[in-house]
């Protein structure tokens, strides 16, 4: 359907399949993989741990609706 790769179909867990922009520049020996963006909050806990928050603090953030998950 969209053979040139400018538009590609990707799948996201909650959204399903949808069209998005692929990679308009064309390269002779490189075809990038186009994937859906992560859902809101997918990496929140990992990032909070990296910057020094404890598991207990992160759990409290979720309880208080300070962060999304």
mmCIF file of N, CA, C and O in Angstrom:
data_model
loop_
_atom_site.group_PDB
_atom_site.id
_atom_site.type_symbol
_atom_site.label_atom_id
_atom_site.label_comp_id
_atom_site.label_asym_id
_atom_site.label_seq_id
_atom_site.Cartn_x
_atom_site.Cartn_y
_atom_site.Cartn_z
ATOM 1 N N UNK A 1 0.825 -1.191 0.000
ATOM 2 C CA UNK A 1 0.000 0.000 0.000
ATOM 3 C C UNK A 1 0.874 1.261 0.000
ATOM 4 O O UNK A 1 0.715 2.126 -0.818
ATOM 5 N N UNK A 2 1.825 1.358 0.943
ATOM 6 C CA UNK A 2 2.734 2.500 1.005
ATOM 7 C C UNK A 2 4.142 1.975 0.798
ATOM 8 O O UNK A 2 4.915 1.846 1.729
ATOM 9 N N UNK A 3 4.472 1.665 -0.425
ATOM 10 C CA UNK A 3 5.708 0.959 -0.730
ATOM 11 C C UNK A 3 6.966 1.798 -0.573
ATOM 12 O O UNK A 3 8.030 1.269 -0.354
ATOM 13 N N UNK A 4 6.856 3.112 -0.636
ATOM 14 C CA UNK A 4 8.072 3.923 -0.567
ATOM 15 C C UNK A 4 8.570 4.081 0.869
ATOM 16 O O UNK A 4 9.689 4.508 1.087
ATOM 17 N N UNK A 5 7.773 3.724 1.876
ATOM 18 C CA UNK A 5 8.224 3.768 3.265
ATOM 19 C C UNK A 5 8.059 5.103 3.950
ATOM 20 O O UNK A 5 8.453 5.257 5.097
ATOM 21 N N UNK A 6 7.502 6.094 3.246
ATOM 22 C CA UNK A 6 7.289 7.391 3.885
ATOM 23 C C UNK A 6 6.215 7.275 4.960
ATOM 24 O O UNK A 6 6.327 7.859 6.026
ATOM 25 N N UNK A 7 5.175 6.491 4.689
ATOM 26 C CA UNK A 7 4.158 6.172 5.693
ATOM 27 C C UNK A 7 4.257 4.688 5.996
ATOM 28 O O UNK A 7 4.381 3.867 5.087
ATOM 29 N N UNK A 8 4.239 4.341 7.270
ATOM 30 C CA UNK A 8 4.295 2.943 7.671
ATOM 31 C C UNK A 8 3.201 2.664 8.692
ATOM 32 O O UNK A 8 2.753 3.560 9.404
ATOM 33 N N UNK A 9 2.783 1.418 8.737
ATOM 34 C CA UNK A 9 1.781 1.020 9.717
ATOM 35 C C UNK A 9 2.503 0.410 10.915
ATOM 36 O O UNK A 9 3.365 -0.456 10.748
ATOM 37 N N UNK A 10 2.189 0.887 12.100
ATOM 38 C CA UNK A 10 2.775 0.341 13.326
ATOM 39 C C UNK A 10 1.640 -0.063 14.263
ATOM 40 O O UNK A 10 0.504 0.373 14.101
ATOM 41 N N UNK A 11 1.971 -0.878 15.234
ATOM 42 C CA UNK A 11 0.964 -1.315 16.199
ATOM 43 C C UNK A 11 1.386 -0.887 17.594
ATOM 44 O O UNK A 11 2.547 -1.006 17.971
ATOM 45 N N UNK A 12 0.427 -0.377 18.330
ATOM 46 C CA UNK A 12 0.642 0.025 19.711
ATOM 47 C C UNK A 12 -0.386 -0.727 20.563
ATOM 48 O O UNK A 12 -1.541 -0.880 20.135
ATOM 49 N N UNK A 13 0.019 -1.198 21.750
ATOM 50 C CA UNK A 13 -0.862 -2.052 22.546
ATOM 51 C C UNK A 13 -2.276 -1.506 22.770
ATOM 52 O O UNK A 13 -3.236 -2.230 22.589
ATOM 53 N N UNK A 14 -2.423 -0.257 23.136
ATOM 54 C CA UNK A 14 -3.749 0.280 23.437
ATOM 55 C C UNK A 14 -4.427 0.926 22.235
ATOM 56 O O UNK A 14 -5.636 1.015 22.172
ATOM 57 N N UNK A 15 -3.647 1.395 21.297
ATOM 58 C CA UNK A 15 -4.191 2.129 20.153
ATOM 59 C C UNK A 15 -4.497 1.223 18.969
ATOM 60 O O UNK A 15 -5.319 1.541 18.123
ATOM 61 N N UNK A 16 -3.807 0.121 18.869
ATOM 62 C CA UNK A 16 -3.961 -0.757 17.715
ATOM 63 C C UNK A 16 -3.060 -0.316 16.575
ATOM 64 O O UNK A 16 -2.080 0.392 16.776
ATOM 65 N N UNK A 17 -3.421 -0.697 15.354
ATOM 66 C CA UNK A 17 -2.618 -0.333 14.185
ATOM 67 C C UNK A 17 -2.973 1.070 13.720
ATOM 68 O O UNK A 17 -4.132 1.457 13.731
ATOM 69 N N UNK A 18 -1.924 1.822 13.320
ATOM 70 C CA UNK A 18 -2.134 3.157 12.782
ATOM 71 C C UNK A 18 -0.977 3.540 11.863
ATOM 72 O O UNK A 18 0.093 2.936 11.921
ATOM 73 N N UNK A 19 -1.218 4.508 11.010
ATOM 74 C CA UNK A 19 -0.178 4.994 10.098
ATOM 75 C C UNK A 19 0.612 6.107 10.766
ATOM 76 O O UNK A 19 0.055 6.957 11.468
ATOM 77 N N UNK A 20 1.905 6.093 10.528
ATOM 78 C CA UNK A 20 2.776 7.142 11.031
ATOM 79 C C UNK A 20 3.865 7.394 9.996
ATOM 80 O O UNK A 20 4.005 6.653 9.025
ATOM 81 N N UNK A 21 4.632 8.428 10.206
ATOM 82 C CA UNK A 21 5.722 8.756 9.285
ATOM 83 C C UNK A 21 6.845 7.756 9.460
ATOM 84 O O UNK A 21 7.264 7.469 10.576
ATOM 85 N N UNK A 22 7.312 7.224 8.375
ATOM 86 C CA UNK A 22 8.420 6.273 8.397
ATOM 87 C C UNK A 22 9.740 7.017 8.365
ATOM 88 O O UNK A 22 9.996 7.900 9.170
ATOM 89 N N UNK A 23 10.573 6.691 7.416
ATOM 90 C CA UNK A 23 11.861 7.348 7.246
ATOM 91 C C UNK A 23 11.927 7.894 5.823
ATOM 92 O O UNK A 23 12.289 7.175 4.892
ATOM 93 N N UNK A 24 11.550 9.168 5.639
ATOM 94 C CA UNK A 24 11.527 9.730 4.278
ATOM 95 C C UNK A 24 12.860 9.655 3.529
ATOM 96 O O UNK A 24 12.861 9.322 2.364
ATOM 97 N N UNK A 25 14.022 9.927 4.180
ATOM 98 C CA UNK A 25 15.274 9.772 3.435
ATOM 99 C C UNK A 25 15.530 8.295 3.145
ATOM 100 O O UNK A 25 15.283 7.434 3.981
ATOM 101 N N UNK A 26 16.008 8.012 1.968
ATOM 102 C CA UNK A 26 16.284 6.635 1.566
ATOM 103 C C UNK A 26 17.781 6.385 1.555
ATOM 104 O O UNK A 26 18.558 7.218 1.086
ATOM 105 N N UNK A 27 18.182 5.246 2.097
ATOM 106 C CA UNK A 27 19.586 4.870 2.164
ATOM 107 C C UNK A 27 19.765 3.545 1.429
ATOM 108 O O UNK A 27 18.899 2.679 1.483
ATOM 109 N N UNK A 28 20.900 3.378 0.779
ATOM 110 C CA UNK A 28 21.102 2.181 -0.032
ATOM 111 C C UNK A 28 21.251 0.913 0.801
ATOM 112 O O UNK A 28 20.802 -0.150 0.392
ATOM 113 N N UNK A 29 21.859 0.994 1.971
ATOM 114 C CA UNK A 29 22.081 -0.232 2.742
ATOM 115 C C UNK A 29 21.557 -0.135 4.173
ATOM 116 O O UNK A 29 22.010 -0.855 5.051
ATOM 117 N N UNK A 30 20.601 0.761 4.407
ATOM 118 C CA UNK A 30 20.071 0.922 5.758
ATOM 119 C C UNK A 30 18.567 1.169 5.690
ATOM 120 O O UNK A 30 18.109 2.096 5.031
ATOM 121 N N UNK A 31 17.814 0.309 6.347
ATOM 122 C CA UNK A 31 16.376 0.489 6.449
ATOM 123 C C UNK A 31 16.024 0.523 7.931
ATOM 124 O O UNK A 31 16.068 -0.520 8.605
ATOM 125 N N UNK A 32 15.720 1.688 8.471
ATOM 126 C CA UNK A 32 15.434 1.772 9.904
ATOM 127 C C UNK A 32 14.124 1.079 10.263
ATOM 128 O O UNK A 32 13.198 1.014 9.456
ATOM 129 N N UNK A 33 14.058 0.568 11.477
ATOM 130 C CA UNK A 33 12.826 -0.039 11.976
ATOM 131 C C UNK A 33 12.007 1.064 12.631
ATOM 132 O O UNK A 33 12.493 1.773 13.510
ATOM 133 N N UNK A 34 10.776 1.223 12.194
ATOM 134 C CA UNK A 34 9.894 2.237 12.759
ATOM 135 C C UNK A 34 8.939 1.541 13.712
ATOM 136 O O UNK A 34 8.236 0.615 13.325
ATOM 137 N N UNK A 35 8.970 1.969 14.996
ATOM 138 C CA UNK A 35 8.123 1.360 16.009
ATOM 139 C C UNK A 35 7.257 2.439 16.642
ATOM 140 O O UNK A 35 7.552 3.628 16.544
ATOM 141 N N UNK A 36 6.197 2.005 17.305
ATOM 142 C CA UNK A 36 5.326 2.934 18.018
ATOM 143 C C UNK A 36 6.071 3.499 19.224
ATOM 144 O O UNK A 36 6.937 2.844 19.805
ATOM 145 N N UNK A 37 5.729 4.705 19.598
ATOM 146 C CA UNK A 37 6.306 5.324 20.786
ATOM 147 C C UNK A 37 5.809 4.596 22.032
ATOM 148 O O UNK A 37 4.717 4.026 22.038
ATOM 149 N N UNK A 38 6.583 4.613 23.111
ATOM 150 C CA UNK A 38 6.107 3.968 24.333
ATOM 151 C C UNK A 38 4.889 4.702 24.893
ATOM 152 O O UNK A 38 4.730 5.905 24.685
ATOM 153 N N UNK A 39 4.045 3.967 25.581
ATOM 154 C CA UNK A 39 2.857 4.570 26.189
ATOM 155 C C UNK A 39 3.260 5.441 27.378
ATOM 156 O O UNK A 39 4.317 5.230 27.990
ATOM 157 N N UNK A 40 2.429 6.395 27.691
ATOM 158 C CA UNK A 40 2.688 7.303 28.803
ATOM 159 C C UNK A 40 2.909 6.511 30.088
ATOM 160 O O UNK A 40 2.095 5.668 30.453
ATOM 161 N N UNK A 41 4.015 6.768 30.747
ATOM 162 C CA UNK A 41 4.313 6.123 32.017
ATOM 163 C C UNK A 41 5.045 4.806 31.924
ATOM 164 O O UNK A 41 5.393 4.222 32.942
ATOM 165 N N UNK A 42 5.311 4.331 30.722
ATOM 166 C CA UNK A 42 5.924 3.014 30.565
ATOM 167 C C UNK A 42 7.282 2.902 31.263
ATOM 168 O O UNK A 42 7.604 1.875 31.845
ATOM 169 N N UNK A 43 8.085 3.954 31.229
ATOM 170 C CA UNK A 43 9.433 3.906 31.797
ATOM 171 C C UNK A 43 9.583 4.750 33.059
ATOM 172 O O UNK A 43 10.697 4.963 33.540
ATOM 173 N N UNK A 44 8.469 5.210 33.611
ATOM 174 C CA UNK A 44 8.514 6.123 34.760
ATOM 175 C C UNK A 44 9.295 5.538 35.927
ATOM 176 O O UNK A 44 10.189 6.187 36.484
ATOM 177 N N UNK A 45 8.960 4.318 36.335
ATOM 178 C CA UNK A 45 9.619 3.725 37.498
ATOM 179 C C UNK A 45 11.125 3.573 37.274
ATOM 180 O O UNK A 45 11.921 3.865 38.173
ATOM 181 N N UNK A 46 11.514 3.129 36.075
ATOM 182 C CA UNK A 46 12.936 2.966 35.775
ATOM 183 C C UNK A 46 13.683 4.291 35.899
ATOM 184 O O UNK A 46 14.776 4.348 36.470
ATOM 185 N N UNK A 47 13.098 5.338 35.359
ATOM 186 C CA UNK A 47 13.756 6.647 35.390
ATOM 187 C C UNK A 47 13.843 7.175 36.817
ATOM 188 O O UNK A 47 14.876 7.699 37.236
ATOM 189 N N UNK A 48 12.763 7.027 37.575
ATOM 190 C CA UNK A 48 12.788 7.493 38.968
ATOM 191 C C UNK A 48 13.851 6.751 39.777
ATOM 192 O O UNK A 48 14.539 7.358 40.607
ATOM 193 N N UNK A 49 14.026 5.454 39.530
ATOM 194 C CA UNK A 49 15.072 4.695 40.219
ATOM 195 C C UNK A 49 16.454 5.192 39.824
ATOM 196 O O UNK A 49 17.348 5.310 40.663
ATOM 197 N N UNK A 50 16.624 5.505 38.530
ATOM 198 C CA UNK A 50 17.925 5.991 38.054
ATOM 199 C C UNK A 50 18.324 7.304 38.709
ATOM 200 O O UNK A 50 19.507 7.553 38.916
ATOM 201 N N UNK A 51 17.340 8.149 39.039
ATOM 202 C CA UNK A 51 17.674 9.441 39.644
ATOM 203 C C UNK A 51 17.661 9.388 41.170
ATOM 204 O O UNK A 51 17.829 10.412 41.821
ATOM 205 N N UNK A 52 17.474 8.177 41.736
ATOM 206 C CA UNK A 52 17.692 8.005 43.160
ATOM 207 C C UNK A 52 16.480 7.779 44.052
ATOM 208 O O UNK A 52 16.637 7.691 45.269
ATOM 209 N N UNK A 53 15.289 7.671 43.506
ATOM 210 C CA UNK A 53 14.122 7.416 44.356
ATOM 211 C C UNK A 53 14.054 5.939 44.725
ATOM 212 O O UNK A 53 14.429 5.069 43.946
ATOM 213 N N UNK A 54 13.562 5.660 45.938
ATOM 214 C CA UNK A 54 13.424 4.279 46.408
ATOM 215 C C UNK A 54 12.114 3.687 45.894
ATOM 216 O O UNK A 54 11.218 4.419 45.467
ATOM 217 N N UNK A 55 12.003 2.363 45.996
ATOM 218 C CA UNK A 55 10.760 1.699 45.603
ATOM 219 C C UNK A 55 9.576 2.207 46.424
ATOM 220 O O UNK A 55 8.473 2.373 45.905
ATOM 221 N N UNK A 56 9.812 2.470 47.710
ATOM 222 C CA UNK A 56 8.750 2.968 48.578
ATOM 223 C C UNK A 56 8.290 4.356 48.147
ATOM 224 O O UNK A 56 7.093 4.656 48.128
ATOM 225 N N UNK A 57 9.234 5.219 47.815
ATOM 226 C CA UNK A 57 8.882 6.569 47.352
ATOM 227 C C UNK A 57 8.098 6.506 46.039
ATOM 228 O O UNK A 57 7.108 7.217 45.867
ATOM 229 N N UNK A 58 8.533 5.640 45.138
ATOM 230 C CA UNK A 58 7.851 5.501 43.846
ATOM 231 C C UNK A 58 6.437 4.980 44.049
ATOM 232 O O UNK A 58 5.482 5.469 43.435
ATOM 233 N N UNK A 59 6.277 3.995 44.941
ATOM 234 C CA UNK A 59 4.943 3.474 45.239
ATOM 235 C C UNK A 59 4.046 4.587 45.784
ATOM 236 O O UNK A 59 2.869 4.679 45.424
ATOM 237 N N UNK A 60 4.592 5.443 46.636
ATOM 238 C CA UNK A 60 3.818 6.557 47.182
ATOM 239 C C UNK A 60 3.444 7.551 46.074
ATOM 240 O O UNK A 60 2.343 8.092 46.073
ATOM 241 N N UNK A 61 4.334 7.784 45.139
ATOM 242 C CA UNK A 61 4.020 8.660 44.001
ATOM 243 C C UNK A 61 2.809 8.124 43.238
ATOM 244 O O UNK A 61 1.933 8.876 42.837
ATOM 245 N N UNK A 62 2.767 6.804 43.044
ATOM 246 C CA UNK A 62 1.633 6.204 42.341
ATOM 247 C C UNK A 62 0.359 6.325 43.176
ATOM 248 O O UNK A 62 -0.701 6.656 42.635
ATOM 249 N N UNK A 63 0.454 6.071 44.466
ATOM 250 C CA UNK A 63 -0.699 6.175 45.364
ATOM 251 C C UNK A 63 -1.261 7.596 45.358
ATOM 252 O O UNK A 63 -2.484 7.797 45.325
ATOM 253 N N UNK A 64 -0.370 8.569 45.347
ATOM 254 C CA UNK A 64 -0.775 9.985 45.375
ATOM 255 C C UNK A 64 -1.084 10.532 43.982
ATOM 256 O O UNK A 64 -1.369 11.723 43.842
ATOM 257 N N UNK A 65 -0.977 9.689 42.950
ATOM 258 C CA UNK A 65 -1.231 10.093 41.557
ATOM 259 C C UNK A 65 -0.307 11.224 41.112
ATOM 260 O O UNK A 65 -0.709 12.104 40.358
ATOM 261 N N UNK A 66 0.930 11.161 41.588
ATOM 262 C CA UNK A 66 1.952 12.138 41.184
ATOM 263 C C UNK A 66 2.524 11.757 39.823
ATOM 264 O O UNK A 66 2.886 12.622 39.040
ATOM 265 N N UNK A 67 2.599 10.456 39.555
ATOM 266 C CA UNK A 67 3.133 9.950 38.285
ATOM 267 C C UNK A 67 2.129 9.005 37.649
ATOM 268 O O UNK A 67 1.242 8.467 38.323
ATOM 269 N N UNK A 68 2.273 8.785 36.356
ATOM 270 C CA UNK A 68 1.402 7.858 35.621
ATOM 271 C C UNK A 68 2.045 6.496 35.530
ATOM 272 O O UNK A 68 3.254 6.379 35.502
ATOM 273 N N UNK A 69 1.222 5.496 35.424
ATOM 274 C CA UNK A 69 1.733 4.161 35.118
ATOM 275 C C UNK A 69 0.753 3.465 34.243
ATOM 276 O O UNK A 69 -0.401 3.605 34.279
#
